[in-house]
Each structure stands twice: as structure tokens, then as C-alpha cells.
Short mmCIF file of C-alpha atoms in Angstrom, two decimals:
data_model
loop_
_atom_site.label_atom_id
_atom_site.label_comp_id
_atom_site.label_asym_id
_atom_site.label_seq_id
_atom_site.Cartn_x
_atom_site.Cartn_y
_atom_site.Cartn_z
CA MET A 11 -95.11 139.98 -31.23
CA THR A 12 -95.21 136.24 -31.96
CA LEU A 13 -97.18 134.16 -34.44
CA MET A 14 -100.38 132.69 -32.98
CA LYS A 15 -100.94 128.92 -32.88
CA ASN A 16 -103.60 128.87 -35.58
CA HIS A 17 -101.09 130.44 -37.98
CA ILE A 18 -98.54 127.63 -37.69
CA GLN A 19 -97.63 126.48 -41.18
CA ARG A 20 -95.18 124.07 -42.72
CA TYR A 21 -93.12 126.67 -44.58
CA LYS A 22 -91.89 130.11 -43.68
CA GLU A 23 -90.57 132.51 -46.29
CA GLN A 24 -88.67 135.59 -45.17
CA GLN A 25 -87.68 138.54 -47.33
CA TYR A 26 -85.97 141.68 -46.13
CA TYR A 27 -84.10 144.71 -47.39
CA TYR A 28 -83.23 148.26 -46.28
CA PHE A 29 -84.41 151.53 -47.78
CA CYS A 30 -84.01 155.25 -47.10
CA HIS A 31 -86.32 158.22 -47.67
CA VAL A 32 -87.02 161.72 -46.35
CA ILE A 33 -90.20 162.80 -44.56
CA ASP A 34 -91.52 165.88 -42.78
CA LYS A 35 -92.09 165.18 -39.09
CA PHE A 36 -93.02 167.25 -36.05
CA ILE A 37 -90.66 166.72 -33.11
CA ASP A 38 -91.21 168.67 -29.89
CA GLY A 39 -93.57 171.01 -31.74
CA GLU A 40 -91.10 171.80 -34.56
CA GLN A 41 -91.24 170.49 -38.13
CA TYR A 42 -88.09 168.86 -39.50
CA ALA A 43 -87.04 167.15 -42.72
CA ILE A 44 -86.01 163.76 -41.33
CA THR A 45 -83.88 161.18 -43.16
CA VAL A 46 -85.49 157.81 -42.43
CA ILE A 47 -83.61 154.50 -42.70
CA SER A 48 -85.97 151.52 -42.61
CA LYS A 49 -85.73 147.74 -42.56
CA PHE A 50 -88.51 145.95 -44.44
CA ASP A 51 -88.97 142.43 -43.07
CA MET A 52 -91.76 140.25 -44.47
CA LYS A 53 -92.54 136.74 -43.25
CA ARG A 54 -95.05 134.52 -45.03
CA TYR A 55 -96.41 131.22 -43.70
CA TYR A 56 -98.04 128.55 -45.86
CA GLU A 57 -98.79 124.85 -46.04
CA ARG A 58 -97.65 123.90 -49.56
CA VAL A 59 -94.13 124.53 -50.81
CA THR A 60 -95.36 126.33 -53.96
CA PRO A 61 -97.01 129.46 -52.54
CA ARG A 62 -99.63 129.94 -55.25
CA GLU A 63 -101.03 126.45 -54.56
CA ASN A 64 -102.18 127.58 -51.09
CA ASP A 65 -105.67 128.86 -50.33
CA VAL A 66 -104.50 131.24 -47.61
CA ILE A 67 -101.04 132.63 -46.83
CA HIS A 68 -100.47 134.33 -43.49
CA LYS A 69 -98.17 137.33 -43.78
CA LEU A 70 -96.42 139.49 -41.17
CA VAL A 71 -94.83 142.72 -42.33
CA ASP A 72 -92.46 144.46 -39.93
CA ILE A 73 -90.92 147.82 -40.79
CA SER A 74 -88.41 149.25 -38.31
CA SER A 75 -87.46 152.89 -38.90
CA VAL A 76 -84.89 155.27 -37.45
CA GLY A 77 -84.98 159.01 -38.23
CA LEU A 78 -81.92 161.29 -38.51
CA ASP A 79 -81.75 165.07 -38.40
CA GLY A 80 -79.55 167.16 -40.71
CA ASN A 81 -76.51 166.45 -38.53
CA GLY A 82 -76.98 162.69 -38.78
CA LYS A 83 -78.20 162.36 -35.20
CA VAL A 84 -80.94 159.86 -34.30
CA VAL A 85 -83.97 161.93 -33.26
CA CYS A 86 -86.87 159.47 -33.64
CA GLY A 87 -87.76 155.87 -34.35
CA TRP A 88 -90.77 153.59 -34.65
CA HIS A 89 -91.85 150.08 -35.57
CA ASN A 90 -94.83 149.20 -37.75
CA ARG A 91 -96.36 145.71 -37.75
CA MET A 92 -99.06 144.60 -40.14
CA GLU A 93 -100.75 141.18 -40.09
CA VAL A 94 -102.35 140.15 -43.38
CA ASP A 95 -104.11 137.12 -44.81
CA GLU A 96 -103.44 136.60 -48.51
CA ILE A 97 -106.57 134.87 -49.79
CA ARG A 98 -106.49 133.01 -53.09
CA GLN A 99 -108.96 134.26 -55.69
CA GLN A 100 -110.10 132.95 -59.05
CA GLY A 101 -110.18 135.39 -61.96
CA THR A 102 -112.65 135.23 -64.82
CA GLY A 103 -110.15 133.65 -67.17
CA GLY A 104 -110.84 136.33 -69.75
CA PHE A 105 -108.40 137.97 -72.16
CA TRP A 106 -106.66 140.19 -69.57
CA ASP A 107 -106.41 137.35 -67.06
CA GLN A 108 -104.65 135.24 -69.68
CA LEU A 109 -102.39 138.10 -70.77
CA LEU A 110 -101.37 139.18 -67.25
CA ASN A 111 -101.44 135.70 -65.71
CA THR A 112 -104.02 136.83 -63.14
CA LYS A 113 -106.47 133.97 -63.42
CA LEU A 114 -105.17 132.94 -60.00
CA TYR A 115 -104.26 135.78 -57.68
CA PHE A 116 -104.16 136.63 -53.98
CA GLU A 117 -106.08 139.42 -52.32
CA ASP A 118 -104.79 141.00 -49.10
CA LYS A 119 -107.08 141.10 -46.08
CA ILE A 120 -105.49 143.30 -43.39
CA LYS A 121 -106.14 141.87 -39.92
CA SER A 122 -104.11 144.34 -37.85
CA ASN A 123 -101.90 147.37 -38.41
CA GLU A 124 -100.04 148.86 -35.45
CA THR A 125 -97.29 151.46 -35.07
CA TYR A 126 -95.13 151.63 -31.94
CA GLU A 127 -93.10 154.79 -31.25
CA ALA A 128 -89.58 154.43 -29.84
CA LYS A 129 -89.10 155.61 -26.29
CA PRO A 130 -87.18 158.94 -26.22
CA GLN A 131 -84.72 157.64 -23.61
CA ASN A 132 -83.70 154.86 -26.01
CA LEU A 133 -82.72 157.09 -28.95
CA ASN A 134 -79.14 157.73 -27.82
CA ASN A 135 -78.52 154.00 -27.30
CA ILE A 136 -79.93 152.61 -30.57
CA LEU A 137 -76.61 152.56 -32.40
CA CYS A 138 -74.82 151.01 -29.41
CA ASP A 139 -77.30 148.31 -28.44
CA ASN A 140 -78.86 147.55 -31.87
CA LEU A 141 -82.25 147.70 -30.13
CA LEU A 142 -85.32 149.79 -30.87
CA VAL A 143 -87.15 150.00 -27.54
CA CYS A 144 -90.76 151.08 -28.14
CA GLU A 145 -93.94 151.64 -26.19
CA LYS A 146 -96.20 148.74 -25.07
CA ASN A 147 -93.20 146.53 -24.22
CA VAL A 148 -92.21 146.16 -27.88
CA THR A 149 -88.45 145.80 -28.37
CA ILE A 150 -86.96 145.17 -31.81
CA ASP A 151 -83.51 143.74 -32.49
CA LEU A 152 -82.33 145.84 -35.44
CA GLY A 153 -79.29 143.68 -36.17
CA GLU A 154 -75.69 144.70 -36.78
CA LYS A 155 -75.97 145.04 -40.58
CA PHE A 156 -78.93 147.41 -40.38
CA VAL A 157 -77.20 149.52 -37.74
CA GLU A 158 -74.12 149.65 -40.00
CA CYS A 159 -76.35 151.16 -42.71
CA ILE A 160 -77.69 153.72 -40.22
CA ASN A 161 -74.13 154.70 -39.24
CA LEU A 162 -73.01 155.01 -42.87
CA ILE A 163 -75.96 157.24 -43.81
CA SER A 164 -75.54 159.24 -40.61
CA ASP A 165 -71.89 159.95 -41.49
CA PHE A 166 -72.84 160.74 -45.09
CA THR A 167 -75.53 163.23 -44.02
CA LYS A 168 -73.19 164.93 -41.56
CA LYS A 169 -70.17 165.19 -43.90
CA ASN A 170 -71.96 166.06 -47.14
CA ASP A 171 -74.63 168.36 -45.70
CA THR A 172 -77.29 166.69 -47.84
CA THR A 173 -79.59 163.69 -47.59
CA TYR A 174 -78.58 160.29 -48.88
CA PRO A 175 -81.68 159.87 -51.12
CA TYR A 176 -81.11 163.29 -52.70
CA ALA A 177 -77.49 162.43 -53.53
CA ARG A 178 -78.27 158.96 -54.83
CA ILE A 179 -81.16 160.08 -57.00
CA ASN A 180 -79.18 162.97 -58.42
CA GLU A 181 -76.62 160.49 -59.74
CA GLU A 182 -79.44 158.82 -61.67
CA ILE A 183 -80.68 162.20 -62.89
CA ALA A 184 -77.21 163.11 -64.17
CA GLU A 185 -76.96 159.80 -66.04
CA PHE A 186 -80.45 160.25 -67.48
CA ASP A 187 -79.63 163.81 -68.65
CA ASN A 188 -76.41 162.62 -70.31
CA ILE A 189 -78.27 159.94 -72.27
CA ARG A 190 -81.03 162.34 -73.23
CA THR A 191 -78.56 165.01 -74.35
CA ALA A 192 -76.53 162.48 -76.36
CA ILE A 193 -79.66 161.37 -78.18
CA GLY A 194 -80.50 165.00 -78.97
CA VAL A 195 -77.00 165.78 -80.26
CA ILE A 196 -76.72 162.67 -82.44
CA ASN A 197 -80.21 163.30 -83.74
CA ASN A 198 -79.08 166.72 -84.99
CA ILE A 199 -75.78 165.58 -86.55
CA PHE A 200 -76.00 161.95 -87.71
CA PRO A 201 -78.67 159.69 -89.18
CA ILE A 202 -80.46 158.00 -86.32
CA GLY A 203 -79.94 154.28 -85.92
CA LYS A 204 -82.71 151.95 -84.93
CA SER A 205 -81.65 151.85 -81.26
CA PHE A 206 -81.54 155.63 -81.03
CA LYS A 207 -84.92 155.88 -82.70
CA LEU A 208 -86.33 153.51 -80.13
CA ALA A 209 -84.73 155.36 -77.20
CA GLN A 210 -85.89 158.72 -78.50
CA HIS A 211 -89.40 157.37 -78.99
CA VAL A 212 -89.56 156.16 -75.38
CA ILE A 213 -88.25 159.44 -73.96
CA GLY A 214 -90.52 161.42 -76.25
CA TYR A 215 -93.50 159.36 -75.11
CA ILE A 216 -92.71 159.97 -71.44
CA GLY A 217 -92.31 163.67 -72.18
CA GLU A 218 -95.71 163.79 -73.89
CA VAL A 219 -97.39 162.10 -70.95
CA ILE A 220 -95.97 164.60 -68.46
CA GLY A 221 -96.15 167.53 -70.88
CA GLY A 222 -93.38 169.41 -72.66
CA SER A 223 -90.46 168.53 -74.92
CA SER A 224 -88.45 165.44 -73.97
CA LEU A 225 -85.20 167.36 -74.53
CA VAL A 226 -86.23 170.33 -72.41
CA LEU A 227 -88.15 168.61 -69.64
CA PRO A 228 -86.16 168.67 -66.35
CA ALA A 229 -85.07 165.20 -65.31
CA THR A 230 -86.26 165.96 -61.77
CA LYS A 231 -89.81 165.50 -63.09
CA PHE A 232 -89.08 161.78 -63.30
CA TYR A 233 -87.81 161.39 -59.74
CA ASN A 234 -89.04 161.91 -56.21
CA LEU A 235 -85.99 163.53 -54.61
CA ARG A 236 -87.13 162.46 -51.15
CA GLY A 237 -86.86 158.74 -51.90
CA PRO A 238 -87.37 155.94 -51.18
CA VAL A 239 -83.97 154.60 -52.20
CA LYS A 240 -83.30 150.89 -51.70
CA ILE A 241 -80.03 149.98 -49.97
CA GLY A 242 -78.52 146.69 -51.09
CA GLN A 243 -80.28 143.63 -52.45
CA VAL A 244 -83.40 141.80 -51.36
CA ILE A 245 -82.63 138.72 -49.26
CA LYS A 246 -84.97 135.73 -49.46
CA ASP A 247 -84.84 132.68 -47.17
CA ILE A 248 -87.07 129.59 -46.93
CA TYR A 249 -87.50 127.64 -43.66
CA GLU A 250 -89.11 124.34 -42.66
CA PRO A 251 -90.10 123.13 -39.15
CA HIS A 252 -87.46 121.36 -37.08
CA GLN A 253 -87.81 117.59 -37.57
CA THR A 254 -87.33 116.52 -33.94
CA ASN A 255 -88.68 119.58 -32.15
CA PRO A 256 -91.17 121.28 -34.52
CA THR A 257 -92.92 123.47 -31.91
CA SER A 258 -92.33 125.02 -28.52
CA GLU A 259 -94.02 127.43 -26.15
CA ILE A 260 -92.68 130.89 -25.30
CA TRP A 261 -93.91 133.76 -23.18
CA ASP A 262 -95.63 136.51 -25.18
CA GLU A 263 -95.17 139.75 -23.25
CA THR A 264 -97.90 141.52 -25.24
CA LYS A 265 -100.52 138.82 -24.59
CA LYS A 266 -99.20 138.03 -21.08
CA LYS A 267 -99.39 134.28 -21.69
CA MET A 268 -97.53 131.33 -23.19
CA VAL A 269 -98.01 130.83 -26.94
CA GLU A 270 -96.97 128.01 -29.25
CA VAL A 271 -94.50 128.80 -32.02
CA VAL A 272 -92.80 126.79 -34.75
CA ASN A 273 -89.08 126.05 -34.51
CA TYR A 274 -87.95 126.56 -38.09
CA ASN A 275 -84.72 125.44 -39.77
CA LYS A 276 -83.41 127.07 -42.92
CA ASN A 277 -83.88 125.03 -46.07
CA GLU A 278 -80.46 125.42 -47.71
CA ASP A 279 -81.70 124.27 -51.13
CA LEU A 280 -84.20 127.14 -51.40
CA SER A 281 -82.62 129.75 -49.14
CA ASN A 282 -80.53 132.87 -49.55
CA LYS A 283 -81.93 133.92 -52.91
CA LYS A 284 -80.89 137.49 -53.67
CA SER A 285 -82.62 139.80 -56.09
CA ASP A 286 -82.67 143.51 -56.85
CA ASN A 287 -86.46 143.27 -57.08
CA VAL A 288 -88.95 142.53 -54.35
CA GLU A 289 -90.00 139.06 -55.46
CA ILE A 290 -93.14 137.75 -53.80
CA TYR A 291 -94.00 134.45 -55.45
CA TYR A 292 -95.95 134.87 -58.67
#
């Protein structure tokens, strides 16, 4: 689970956030609606400090997931790792390339995609040890903050007898319905101002695309009540190799041999950028 020597690059960019969704999953031959809390952790390695100036960017995507039953108990877990090369491409430079700024873009080439199931005997210890112990000698440190999120959602599920995504999304649905109703009421009583005309036009357009009146259409049509719901902000950090000790060798349990890795230090000038959106680099 380490980066190979030929992927050593001058800069490492790391972005991560947590999200929650609901899936159907068979456990011991029975199908359950499982609340899944996941940590998305993406690392990108490149030679030049401005990512889009690179020809190839090496990307590792790690998604660690823990599943809860309706009582908030951990009943499953898994880790997914995907290794990708982002290869720089040259667009045609035509009208749409100019409009969408896609003259230069990166195309993903997936090199590997593996999922490792958590060992059943580890499930009861996940929240105590912060570790996701999986098959094939893969062990993931989930971190205290992620485990705090798991505990919070576990308590919420148990106390409220509903899933966290369903509750969160329903708050948005209620707000959407209030706005839509207000527009309808004002439309029937007062002359419509420019802002209300614009808002009504947008809602009406969405309603036409889906089918039906915008004031009758259920708000649930606009939402997937099973998630995913993002938890907190996206964290972005930039790292550079250590000046005096840029590389070292460590034992890779999966490969059963020593591999060379980069010893990175956080670049404080570019690090800790927080955003509500998943910002890649364009």
C-alpha cells in the first residue's frame, strides 16, 4: 500500500473529506439497508508546482467505508484503492474548448482498482482502535476525526430511528418546498418582481424537464434520499520532499520487499485550503 519508486514526484497534493450514504447489502445471506460512512482520501503526485503544467499526474484514491445497521452498530467495512494516471491531453481548440476551458485537459487511465473487505473479527474493535483491518494484510488507520463522525452518525441512527442522509436531505427538501410555495403564493397575490420571475423560471424549467407542474411536483424528485451527503469541508494540503532526507526505504507487506518512498513535509504557504467543493486543480 505504498507508492512505487517510479512514481516519486516533487509535489504531493492531498485532499480528503467524509460522506455518508445508504446502500443495500447482503450480510450473512440477509439483505439490509446499511448506512455507510466513508472517508475519501486522494493523493496526487506531480513534478511541477502548477498541476496542469505536468504531462502525467499519478493519483491514488483511497476510500475507507464502515457500514452501520438500523441500530447504529458496525456490521461491515471495506477499503477501496484505485491507482490512476492522469494524462495531459490537447483539445482541438474549437469553440467549445475555448468556452469550457478544455483545450488542455487530463484523461484518467486506471491502472489498478482493488477492494479489501474488513475482517469480521475486527468489526467490534473499529471504534476503539481506529483501525480497519482487512484481508490481504491491509490495515487502514481511520483517524480519530473520522471515527468521531462514525460515532456521531451511529448515535443519530440509534436515537432517531432514521438514517442520517434521509434526515439531512429532508431538511433541504423542506427548505426547497418553502421557497417554492412562497413563490407560488406571491405570484397569485402580488406583481412578481424580477428576482421572483427569475426564480420561478428556473423552477418551472426544472419541472418541465422532469415532467409536471413546478408547484405540484414533489420535492423528493430532486433528491436521492439515500445520499451521498458530504460531512464537513474538503481539506487540501500540499507537501514537498524533505530537504535533508528526501527519500527512505520501508518494508511493503503486500509486495514482501523494501520499497523507496518520499519523505514529504507540508508546505505551509499552500496547505490547509478548505472548500465546500471538491477542487481538483483546473
